[in-house]
Coordinates of C-alpha atoms in Angstrom, one line a residue:
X1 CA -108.0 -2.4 -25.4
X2 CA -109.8 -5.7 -24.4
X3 CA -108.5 -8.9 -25.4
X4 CA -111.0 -12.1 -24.8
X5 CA -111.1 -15.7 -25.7
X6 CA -114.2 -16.9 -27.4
X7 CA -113.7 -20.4 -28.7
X8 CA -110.0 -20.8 -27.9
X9 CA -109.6 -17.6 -30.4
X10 CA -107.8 -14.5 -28.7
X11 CA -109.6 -11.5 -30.2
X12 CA -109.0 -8.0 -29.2
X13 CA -111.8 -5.6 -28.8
X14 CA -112.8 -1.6 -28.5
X15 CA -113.9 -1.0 -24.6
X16 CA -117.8 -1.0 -24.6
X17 CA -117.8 -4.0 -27.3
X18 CA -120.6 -6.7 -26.1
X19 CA -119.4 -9.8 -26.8
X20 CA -121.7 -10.8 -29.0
X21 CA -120.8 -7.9 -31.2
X22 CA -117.1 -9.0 -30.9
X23 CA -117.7 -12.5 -32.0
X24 CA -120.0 -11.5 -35.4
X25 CA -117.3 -8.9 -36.2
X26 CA -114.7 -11.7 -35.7
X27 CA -116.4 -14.9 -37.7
X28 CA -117.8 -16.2 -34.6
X29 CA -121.4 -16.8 -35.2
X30 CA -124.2 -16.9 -31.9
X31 CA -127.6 -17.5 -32.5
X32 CA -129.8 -14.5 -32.1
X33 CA -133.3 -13.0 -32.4
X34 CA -134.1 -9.8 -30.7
X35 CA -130.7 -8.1 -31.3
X36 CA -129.9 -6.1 -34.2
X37 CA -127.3 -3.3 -35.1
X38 CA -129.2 -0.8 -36.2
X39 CA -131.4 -1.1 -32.8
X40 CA -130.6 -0.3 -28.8
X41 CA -130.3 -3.8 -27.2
X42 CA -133.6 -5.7 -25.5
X43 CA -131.8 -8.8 -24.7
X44 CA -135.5 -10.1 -24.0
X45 CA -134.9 -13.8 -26.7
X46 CA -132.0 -15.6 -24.8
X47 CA -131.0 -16.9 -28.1
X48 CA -127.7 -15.5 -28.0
X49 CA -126.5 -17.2 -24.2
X50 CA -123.1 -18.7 -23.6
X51 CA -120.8 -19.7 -21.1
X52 CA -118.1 -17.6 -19.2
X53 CA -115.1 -19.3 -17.8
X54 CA -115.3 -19.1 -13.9
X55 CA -119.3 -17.8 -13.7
X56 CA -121.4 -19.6 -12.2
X57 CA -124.6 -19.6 -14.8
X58 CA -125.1 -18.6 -18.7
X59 CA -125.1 -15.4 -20.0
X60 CA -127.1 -13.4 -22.8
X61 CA -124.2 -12.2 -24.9
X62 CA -126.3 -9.5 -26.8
X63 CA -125.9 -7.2 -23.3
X64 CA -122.3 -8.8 -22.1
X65 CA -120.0 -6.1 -22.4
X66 CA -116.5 -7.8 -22.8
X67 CA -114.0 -7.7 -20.3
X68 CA -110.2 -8.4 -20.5
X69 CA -109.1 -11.7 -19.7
X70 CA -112.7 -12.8 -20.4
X71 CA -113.0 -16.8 -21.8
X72 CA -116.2 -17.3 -23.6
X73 CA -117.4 -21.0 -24.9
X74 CA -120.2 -20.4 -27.3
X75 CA -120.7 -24.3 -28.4
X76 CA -121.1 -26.1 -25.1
X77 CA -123.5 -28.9 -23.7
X78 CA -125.5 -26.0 -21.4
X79 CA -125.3 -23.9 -24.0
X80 CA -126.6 -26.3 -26.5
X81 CA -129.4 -27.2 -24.2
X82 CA -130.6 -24.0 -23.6
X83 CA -130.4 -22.8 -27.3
X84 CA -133.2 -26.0 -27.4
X85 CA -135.2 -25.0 -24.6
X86 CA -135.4 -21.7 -26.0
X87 CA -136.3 -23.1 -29.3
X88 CA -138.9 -25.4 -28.0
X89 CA -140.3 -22.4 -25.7
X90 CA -140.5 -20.2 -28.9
X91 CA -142.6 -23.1 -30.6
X92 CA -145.5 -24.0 -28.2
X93 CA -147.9 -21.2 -29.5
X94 CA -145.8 -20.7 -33.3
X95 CA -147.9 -22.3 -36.1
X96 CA -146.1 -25.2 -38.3
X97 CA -147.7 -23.8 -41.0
X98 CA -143.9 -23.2 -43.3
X99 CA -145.4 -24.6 -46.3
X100 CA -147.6 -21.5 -46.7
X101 CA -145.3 -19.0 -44.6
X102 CA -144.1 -16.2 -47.1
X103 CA -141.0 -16.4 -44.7
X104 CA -140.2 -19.8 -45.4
X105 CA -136.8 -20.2 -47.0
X106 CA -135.2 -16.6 -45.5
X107 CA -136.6 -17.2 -41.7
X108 CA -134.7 -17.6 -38.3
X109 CA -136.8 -19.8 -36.4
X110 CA -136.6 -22.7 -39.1
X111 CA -133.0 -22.1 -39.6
X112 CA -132.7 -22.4 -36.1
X113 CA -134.6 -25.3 -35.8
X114 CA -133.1 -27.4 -37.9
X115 CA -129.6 -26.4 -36.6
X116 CA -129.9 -26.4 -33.1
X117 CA -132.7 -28.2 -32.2
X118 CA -134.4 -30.7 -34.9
X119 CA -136.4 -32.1 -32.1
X120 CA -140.6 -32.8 -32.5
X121 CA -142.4 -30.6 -30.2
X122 CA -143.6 -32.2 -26.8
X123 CA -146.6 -29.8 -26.6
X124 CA -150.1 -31.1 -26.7
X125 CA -152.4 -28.5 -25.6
X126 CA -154.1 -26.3 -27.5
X127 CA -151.9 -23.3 -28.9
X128 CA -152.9 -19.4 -27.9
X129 CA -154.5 -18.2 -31.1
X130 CA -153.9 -14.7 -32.1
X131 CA -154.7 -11.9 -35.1
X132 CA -153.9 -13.5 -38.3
X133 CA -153.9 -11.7 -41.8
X134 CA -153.9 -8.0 -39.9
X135 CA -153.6 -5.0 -42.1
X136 CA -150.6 -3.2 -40.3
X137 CA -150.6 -0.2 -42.8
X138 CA -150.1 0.4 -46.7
X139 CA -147.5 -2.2 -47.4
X140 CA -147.8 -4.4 -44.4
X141 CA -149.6 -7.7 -43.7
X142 CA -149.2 -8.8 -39.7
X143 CA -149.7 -12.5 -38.2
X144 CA -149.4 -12.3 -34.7
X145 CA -149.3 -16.0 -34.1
X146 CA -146.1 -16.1 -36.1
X147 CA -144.8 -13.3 -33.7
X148 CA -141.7 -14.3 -31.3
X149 CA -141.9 -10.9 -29.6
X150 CA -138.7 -10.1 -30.3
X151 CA -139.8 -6.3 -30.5
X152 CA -137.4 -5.6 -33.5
X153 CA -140.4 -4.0 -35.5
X154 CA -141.5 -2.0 -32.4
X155 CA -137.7 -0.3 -31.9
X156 CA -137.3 0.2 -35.4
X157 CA -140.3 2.6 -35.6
X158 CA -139.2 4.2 -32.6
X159 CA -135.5 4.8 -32.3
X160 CA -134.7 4.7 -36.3
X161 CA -137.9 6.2 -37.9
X162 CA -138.4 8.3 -34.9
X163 CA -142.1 7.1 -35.6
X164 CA -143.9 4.8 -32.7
X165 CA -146.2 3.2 -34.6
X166 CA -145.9 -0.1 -33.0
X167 CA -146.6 -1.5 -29.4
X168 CA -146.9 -4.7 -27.5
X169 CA -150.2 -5.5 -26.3
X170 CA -151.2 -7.5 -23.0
X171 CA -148.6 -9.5 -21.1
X172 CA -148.0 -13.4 -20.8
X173 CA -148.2 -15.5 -23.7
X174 CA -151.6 -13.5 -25.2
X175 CA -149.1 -10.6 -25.7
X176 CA -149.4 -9.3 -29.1
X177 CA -147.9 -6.8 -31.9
X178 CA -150.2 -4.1 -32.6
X179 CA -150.6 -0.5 -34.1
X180 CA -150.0 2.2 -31.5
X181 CA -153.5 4.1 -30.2
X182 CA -154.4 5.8 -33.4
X183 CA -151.7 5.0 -35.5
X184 CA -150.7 2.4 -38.6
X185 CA -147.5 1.6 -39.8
X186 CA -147.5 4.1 -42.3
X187 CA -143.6 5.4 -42.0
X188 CA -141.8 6.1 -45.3
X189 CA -139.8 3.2 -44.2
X190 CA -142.4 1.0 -43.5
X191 CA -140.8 -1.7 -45.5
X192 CA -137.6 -2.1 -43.3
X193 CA -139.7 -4.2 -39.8
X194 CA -140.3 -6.9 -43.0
X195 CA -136.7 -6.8 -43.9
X196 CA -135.6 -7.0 -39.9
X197 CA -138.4 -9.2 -38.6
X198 CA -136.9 -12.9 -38.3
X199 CA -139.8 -15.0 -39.0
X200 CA -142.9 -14.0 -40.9
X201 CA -144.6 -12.2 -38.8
X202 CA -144.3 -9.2 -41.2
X203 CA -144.8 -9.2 -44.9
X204 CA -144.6 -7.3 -47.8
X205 CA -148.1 -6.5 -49.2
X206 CA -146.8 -6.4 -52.9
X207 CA -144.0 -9.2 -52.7
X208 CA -146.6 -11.7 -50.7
X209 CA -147.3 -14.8 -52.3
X210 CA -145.6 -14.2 -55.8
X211 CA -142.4 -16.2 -55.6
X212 CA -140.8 -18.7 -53.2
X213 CA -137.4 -17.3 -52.1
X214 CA -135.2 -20.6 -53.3
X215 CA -136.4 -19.9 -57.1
X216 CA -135.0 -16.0 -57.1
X217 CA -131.8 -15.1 -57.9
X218 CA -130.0 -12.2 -56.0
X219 CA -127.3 -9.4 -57.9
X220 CA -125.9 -6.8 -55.7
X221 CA -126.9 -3.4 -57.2
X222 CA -127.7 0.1 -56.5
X223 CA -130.9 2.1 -56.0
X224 CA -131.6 4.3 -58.9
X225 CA -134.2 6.4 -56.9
X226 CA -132.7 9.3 -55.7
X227 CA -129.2 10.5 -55.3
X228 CA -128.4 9.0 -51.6
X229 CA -127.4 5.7 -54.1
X230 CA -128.8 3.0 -51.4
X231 CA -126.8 -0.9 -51.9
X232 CA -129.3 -3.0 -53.1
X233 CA -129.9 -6.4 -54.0
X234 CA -132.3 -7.6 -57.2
X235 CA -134.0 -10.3 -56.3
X236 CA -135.2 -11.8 -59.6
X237 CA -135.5 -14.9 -61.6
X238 CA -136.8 -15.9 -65.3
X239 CA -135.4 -11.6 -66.6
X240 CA -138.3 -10.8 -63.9
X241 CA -137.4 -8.4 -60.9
X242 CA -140.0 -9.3 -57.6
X243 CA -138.4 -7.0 -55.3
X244 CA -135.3 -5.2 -54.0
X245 CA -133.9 -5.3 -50.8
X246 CA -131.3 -3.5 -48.6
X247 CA -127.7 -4.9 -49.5
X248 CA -125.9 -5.7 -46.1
X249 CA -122.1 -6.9 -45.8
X250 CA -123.9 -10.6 -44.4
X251 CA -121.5 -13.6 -43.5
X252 CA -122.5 -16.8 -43.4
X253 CA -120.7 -19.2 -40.4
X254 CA -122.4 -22.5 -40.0
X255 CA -124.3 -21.7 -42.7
X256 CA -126.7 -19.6 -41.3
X257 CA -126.7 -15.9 -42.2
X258 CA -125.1 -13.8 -39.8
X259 CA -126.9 -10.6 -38.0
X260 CA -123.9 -8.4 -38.6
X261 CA -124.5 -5.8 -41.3
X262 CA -122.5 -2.8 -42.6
X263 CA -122.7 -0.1 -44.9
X264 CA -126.8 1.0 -45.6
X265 CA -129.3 -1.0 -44.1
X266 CA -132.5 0.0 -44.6
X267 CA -134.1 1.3 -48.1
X268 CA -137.4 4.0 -47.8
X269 CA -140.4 2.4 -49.4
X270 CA -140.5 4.8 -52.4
X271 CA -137.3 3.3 -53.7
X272 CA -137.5 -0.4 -52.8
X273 CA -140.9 -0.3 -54.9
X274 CA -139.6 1.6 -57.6
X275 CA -138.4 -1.2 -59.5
X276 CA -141.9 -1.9 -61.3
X277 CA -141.1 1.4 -63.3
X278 CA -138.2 -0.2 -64.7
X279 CA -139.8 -3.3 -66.5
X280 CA -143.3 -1.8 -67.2
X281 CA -145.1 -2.3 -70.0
X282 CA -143.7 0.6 -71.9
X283 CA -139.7 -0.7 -71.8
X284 CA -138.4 0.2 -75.0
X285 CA -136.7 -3.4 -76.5
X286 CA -136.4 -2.1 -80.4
X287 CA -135.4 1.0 -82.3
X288 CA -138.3 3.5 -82.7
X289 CA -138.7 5.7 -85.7
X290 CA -141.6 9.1 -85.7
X291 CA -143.6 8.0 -88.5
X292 CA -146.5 10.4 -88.6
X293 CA -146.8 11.3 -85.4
X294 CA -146.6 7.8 -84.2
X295 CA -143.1 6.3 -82.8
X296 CA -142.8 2.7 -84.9
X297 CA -140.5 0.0 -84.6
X298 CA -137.7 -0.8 -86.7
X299 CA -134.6 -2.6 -86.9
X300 CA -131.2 -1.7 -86.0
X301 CA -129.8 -1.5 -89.4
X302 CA -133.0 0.5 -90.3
X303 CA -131.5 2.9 -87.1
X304 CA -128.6 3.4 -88.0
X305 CA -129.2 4.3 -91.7
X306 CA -131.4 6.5 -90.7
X307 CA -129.0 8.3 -88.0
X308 CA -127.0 8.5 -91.1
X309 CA -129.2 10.4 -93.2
X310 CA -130.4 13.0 -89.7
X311 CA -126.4 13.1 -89.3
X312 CA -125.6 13.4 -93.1
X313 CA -128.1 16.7 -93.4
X314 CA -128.4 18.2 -89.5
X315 CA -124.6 17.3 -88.0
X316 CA -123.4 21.6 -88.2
X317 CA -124.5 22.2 -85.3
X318 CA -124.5 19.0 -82.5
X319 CA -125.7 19.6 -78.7
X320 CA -126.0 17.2 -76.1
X321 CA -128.0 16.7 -72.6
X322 CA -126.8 13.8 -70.2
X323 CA -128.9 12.5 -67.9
X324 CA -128.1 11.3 -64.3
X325 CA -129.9 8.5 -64.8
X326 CA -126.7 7.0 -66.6
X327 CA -123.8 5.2 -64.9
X328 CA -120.0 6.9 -65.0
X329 CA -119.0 4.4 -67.4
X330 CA -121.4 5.3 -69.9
X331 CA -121.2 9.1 -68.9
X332 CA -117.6 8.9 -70.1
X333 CA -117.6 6.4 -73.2
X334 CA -120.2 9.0 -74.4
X335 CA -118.8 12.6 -73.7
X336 CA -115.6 11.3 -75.1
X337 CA -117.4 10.0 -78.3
X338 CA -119.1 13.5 -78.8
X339 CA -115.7 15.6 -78.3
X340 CA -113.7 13.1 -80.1
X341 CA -116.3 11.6 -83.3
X342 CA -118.9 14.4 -83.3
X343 CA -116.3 17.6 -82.9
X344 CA -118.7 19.0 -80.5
X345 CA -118.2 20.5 -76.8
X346 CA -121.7 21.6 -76.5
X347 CA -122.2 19.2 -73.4
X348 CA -124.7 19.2 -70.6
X349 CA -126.2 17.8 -67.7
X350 CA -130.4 17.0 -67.2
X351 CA -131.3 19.4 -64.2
X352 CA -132.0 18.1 -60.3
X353 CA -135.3 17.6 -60.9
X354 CA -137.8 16.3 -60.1
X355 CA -137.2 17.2 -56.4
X356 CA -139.3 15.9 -53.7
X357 CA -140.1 17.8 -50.7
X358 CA -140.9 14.8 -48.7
X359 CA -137.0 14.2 -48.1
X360 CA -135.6 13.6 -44.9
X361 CA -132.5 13.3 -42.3
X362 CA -132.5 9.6 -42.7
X363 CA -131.5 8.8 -46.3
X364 CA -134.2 9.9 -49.1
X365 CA -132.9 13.3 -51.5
X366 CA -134.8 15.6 -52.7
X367 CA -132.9 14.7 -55.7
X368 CA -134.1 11.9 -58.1
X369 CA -130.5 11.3 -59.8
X370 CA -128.4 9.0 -58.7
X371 CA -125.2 10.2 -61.3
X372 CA -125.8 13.7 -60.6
X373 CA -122.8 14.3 -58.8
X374 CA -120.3 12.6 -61.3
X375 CA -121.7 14.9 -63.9
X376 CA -121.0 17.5 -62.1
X377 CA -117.7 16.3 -61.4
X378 CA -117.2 16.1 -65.0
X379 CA -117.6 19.3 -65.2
X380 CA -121.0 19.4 -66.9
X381 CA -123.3 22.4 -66.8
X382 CA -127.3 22.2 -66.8
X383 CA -128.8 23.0 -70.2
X384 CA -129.1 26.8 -70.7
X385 CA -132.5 28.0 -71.3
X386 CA -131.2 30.1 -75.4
X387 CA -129.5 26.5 -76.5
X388 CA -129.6 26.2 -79.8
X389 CA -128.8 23.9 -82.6
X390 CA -129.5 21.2 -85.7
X391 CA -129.4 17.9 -84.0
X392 CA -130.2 17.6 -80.0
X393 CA -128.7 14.1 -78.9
X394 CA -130.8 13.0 -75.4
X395 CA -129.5 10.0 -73.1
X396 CA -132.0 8.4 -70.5
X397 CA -134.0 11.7 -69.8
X398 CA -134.5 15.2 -69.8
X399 CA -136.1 16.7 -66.7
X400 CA -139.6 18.4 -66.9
X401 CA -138.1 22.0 -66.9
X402 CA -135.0 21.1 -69.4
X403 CA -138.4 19.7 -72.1
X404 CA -139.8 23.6 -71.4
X405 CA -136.3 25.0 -72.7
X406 CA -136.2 23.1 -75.5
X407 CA -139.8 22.9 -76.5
X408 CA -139.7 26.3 -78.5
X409 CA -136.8 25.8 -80.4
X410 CA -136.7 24.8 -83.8
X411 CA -134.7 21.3 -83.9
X412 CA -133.9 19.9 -87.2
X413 CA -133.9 16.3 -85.3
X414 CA -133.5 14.9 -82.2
X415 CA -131.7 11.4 -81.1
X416 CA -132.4 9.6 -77.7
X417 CA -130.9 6.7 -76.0
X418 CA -133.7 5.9 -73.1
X419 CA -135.4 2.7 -71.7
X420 CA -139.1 4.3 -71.5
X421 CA -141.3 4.9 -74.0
X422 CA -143.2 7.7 -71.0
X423 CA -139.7 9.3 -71.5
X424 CA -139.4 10.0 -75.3
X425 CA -138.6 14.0 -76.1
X426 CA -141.7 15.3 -77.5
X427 CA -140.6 15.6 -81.4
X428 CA -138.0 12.7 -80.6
X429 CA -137.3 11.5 -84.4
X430 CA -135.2 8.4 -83.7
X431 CA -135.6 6.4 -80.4
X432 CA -131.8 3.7 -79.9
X433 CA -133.1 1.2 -76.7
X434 CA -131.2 1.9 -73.7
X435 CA -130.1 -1.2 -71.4
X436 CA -131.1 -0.2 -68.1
X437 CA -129.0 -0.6 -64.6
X438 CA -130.5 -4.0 -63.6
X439 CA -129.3 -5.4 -67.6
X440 CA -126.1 -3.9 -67.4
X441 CA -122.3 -3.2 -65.2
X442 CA -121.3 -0.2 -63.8
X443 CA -120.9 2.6 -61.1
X444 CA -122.9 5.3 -59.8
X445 CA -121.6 8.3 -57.2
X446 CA -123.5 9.3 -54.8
X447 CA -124.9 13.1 -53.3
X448 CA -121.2 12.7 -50.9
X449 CA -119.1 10.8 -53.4
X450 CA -119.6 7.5 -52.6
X451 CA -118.8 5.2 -55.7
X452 CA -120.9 2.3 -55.5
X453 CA -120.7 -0.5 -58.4
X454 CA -124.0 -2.2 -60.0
X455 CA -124.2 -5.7 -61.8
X456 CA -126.3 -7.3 -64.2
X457 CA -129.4 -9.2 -63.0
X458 CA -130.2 -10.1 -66.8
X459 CA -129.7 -9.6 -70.2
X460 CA -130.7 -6.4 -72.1
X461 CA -134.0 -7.4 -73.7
X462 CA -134.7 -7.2 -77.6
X463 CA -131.8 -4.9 -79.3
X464 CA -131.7 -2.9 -76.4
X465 CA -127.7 -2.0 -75.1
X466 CA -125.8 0.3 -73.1
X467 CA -125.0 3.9 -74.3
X468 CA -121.6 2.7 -74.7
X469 CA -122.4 -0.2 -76.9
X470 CA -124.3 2.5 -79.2
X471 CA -121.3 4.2 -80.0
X472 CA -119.9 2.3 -82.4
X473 CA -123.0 2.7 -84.7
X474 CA -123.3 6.6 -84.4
X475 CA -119.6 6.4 -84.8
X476 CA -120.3 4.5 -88.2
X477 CA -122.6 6.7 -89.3
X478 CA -120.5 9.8 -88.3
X479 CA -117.6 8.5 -90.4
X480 CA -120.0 8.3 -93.6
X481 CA -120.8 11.6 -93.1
X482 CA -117.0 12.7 -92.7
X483 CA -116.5 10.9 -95.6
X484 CA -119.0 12.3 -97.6
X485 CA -118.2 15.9 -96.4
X486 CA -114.4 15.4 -97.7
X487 CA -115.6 14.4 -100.7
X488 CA -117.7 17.7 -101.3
X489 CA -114.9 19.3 -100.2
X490 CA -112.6 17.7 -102.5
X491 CA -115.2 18.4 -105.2
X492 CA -116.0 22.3 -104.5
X493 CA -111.9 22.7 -104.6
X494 CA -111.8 21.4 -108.3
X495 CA -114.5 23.7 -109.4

């Protein structure tokens, strides 16, 4: 294998390796624009130059496949001097307009700026003024002026997507980002060219404008979506989620985030703007009670008197459906509660659906679960269609055709743990608030097995807590019941 210098640090490296590539992996951080790993290389920026010991001029590191024996200086006066040049190139025709830039705060060419350059612009004509404020497609807004040409975008569509939705337009410095002939960026991964775009050229339709960058707070999670389990991060601030993002293995040298990512690195658009179902209007924050046909709030002591008295009169007979909507943690804590507390073994899984037949080879499932697999794992079985029983105990969910099987039969009550009030069991008599994955730690597993943890963003709002943290109040009303059944006992035995 290659071994190289790069800043007096010996660093061995697989044949092929560009040294650019070699340096991120290693802690070694070179500016860049137009190079990304999920993307073949354009080298079209010069961002990313440096100096090689013994060659005559600089060279664009992004394309520099490493040689043994090879001495690279990545900090040097040339080098500094044309990082500027570049810099100073890239802002004749760019707006100064970072006050009102959605990018501002998360963008390349002001961290750049401020690192590597800091100079005032010499420039005094009149800049080339381009398509501002362009409708790209669904979820995209498209400045051209802000546009450094890097083509990042226009390879995404093309060699990830397998979708060429975006060109270049005219040469020189009119050249412009457009829709292909026909076309508008309307990919089910649309979302991605703002994520990899490094200034703000690209932005998000339904994250534009609602909250400057520095005020959000950002907790690694996992995407709840569908069973593929995509890293995540929450972006949030004030118990408020604005938008989630691809979560990338990103370290920062100098201070400025490195391109080098691991791991998933894009998220589909579906799932990325999913998160508005999970703090809508209709989160359950209170214990519910079927009062005439109407679900009504009540207290928690009010709950669990009353799981006392459905437990106390229906408890023969016990059955319960988990949904892969819950983490393993709470999966477990809750199975072992119903073998060990409730005497029951009558426990199943929600089915795969809903499935959605616009799934593809890139990372959306057809399935919507992202636990489905650790159920299974469990052991688990989907609900049979002839279940019967006195009380039905529902966490999360039930899928559409698991409601069908138990529609018909005659339940003397049923208990749910869920988050939604659009996901109560028709006939649902008591409802316990359910903290969701963004309020609460954990770990889902994936459609191949993949374990991947979650974090809390925020509190659980109101009296709403995890399945786990339930148990101990069905166990207390469990135990009144065992106690009062002993006592019959006891009783029936002296007559």
């Amino acid at each position: 294998m290659p071994v190289i210098t790069i800043d007096n640090k010996k660093i061995e490296v697989t044949a092929g390796t560009t040294v650019l590539k070699a340096a991120l992996e290693n802690g070694i951080y070179i500016p860049h624009y137009c190079w990304h790993p999920l993307l073949s290389i354009s080298g079209n920026c010069r961002m990313c130059v440096v100096e090689i010991e013994g060659r005559p001029k600089l060279e664009v590191s992004c394309n520099l496949v490493a040689a043994d024996g090879m001495v690279i200086k990545t900090d040097t006066p040339a080098v500094k001097k044309m990082r500027k040049s570049v810099l100073e190139f890239l802002l004749i025709n760019h707006p100064i307009d970072c006050p009102i830039c959605d990018q501002a705060g998360e963008c390349l060419l002001q961290d750049y700026h401020f690192k590597c350059s800091g100079q005032a612009s010499r420039f005094k004509e009149e800049k080339v003024h381009k398509s501002k404020v362009v409708d790209a497609g669904r979820h995209i807004k498209l400045d051209n002026e802000r546009c450094i040409l890097c083509t990042r975008c226009v390879r995404f569509c093309q060699e990830v997507v397998k979708e060429p939705e975006l060109t270049v337009a005219i040469r020189g410095d009119r050249s412009f980002i457009t829709t292909a002939p026909g076309k508008t960026l309307d990919n089910p991964y649309s979302l991605n060219t703002v994520d990899i775009c490094p200034v703000g050229a690209l932005t998000s339709k339904d994250f534009r404008f609602k909250k400057r960058v520095w005020f959000l707070k950002s907790t690694p999670s996992v995407c709840p979506h569908c069973s593929n389990g995509c890293p995540i991060w929450i972006d949030h601030a004030d118990e408020i989620m604005y938008r989630w993002r691809p979560r990338q293995e990103i370290e920062k040298v100098n201070g400025i985030a490195s391109s080098q990512l691991t791991g998933n690195t894009i998220l589909c658009d579906e799932g990325r703007l999913s998160y508005g179902e999970w703090q809508s209007d209709t989160k359950i924050s209170k214990p519910l009670m079927l009062e005439e046909g109407e679900h009504k709030e009540i207290s928690r002591a009010e709950a669990v008197l009353k799981l006392n008295k459905i437990l106390s009169k229906d408890m023969k007979e016990i059955i319960a459906v988990l949904s892969a909507q819950i983490s393993c943690e709470e999966a477990d804590a809750f199975v072992k509660f119903l073998r060990e507390k409730a005497g029951t073994d009558k426990i199943y899984r929600s089915g795969r659906a809903p499935l959605n037949p616009t799934s593809d080879d890139i990372i959306r499932k057809a399935d919507k679960n992202p636990n489905i697999s650790y159920l299974e794992k469990m052991g688990l079985r989907e609900l049979p269609a002839n279940i019967e029983g006195d009380v039905l105990f529902v966490t999360d969910s039930l899928s559409k055709d698991d409601i069908l099987k138990t529609a018909n039969l005659k339940w003397k009550s049923i208990v749910q743990i869920t988050h939604d009030k659009r996901l109560i069991v028709p006939g649902a008599e008591i409802i316990l608030p359910r903290a969701t994955f963004a309020e609460s730690e954990g770990t889902f597993v994936n459609f191949n097995g993949v374990k991947r943890k979650f974090s809390p963003a925020f509190k659980p709002a109101g009296e709403a807590r995890t399945i786990a943290g339930w148990i101990p109040f069905l166990e207390e009303g469990i135990t009144g019941v065992m106690s009062f059944l002993r006592k019959q006992e006891s009783s029936d035995r002296l007559i």
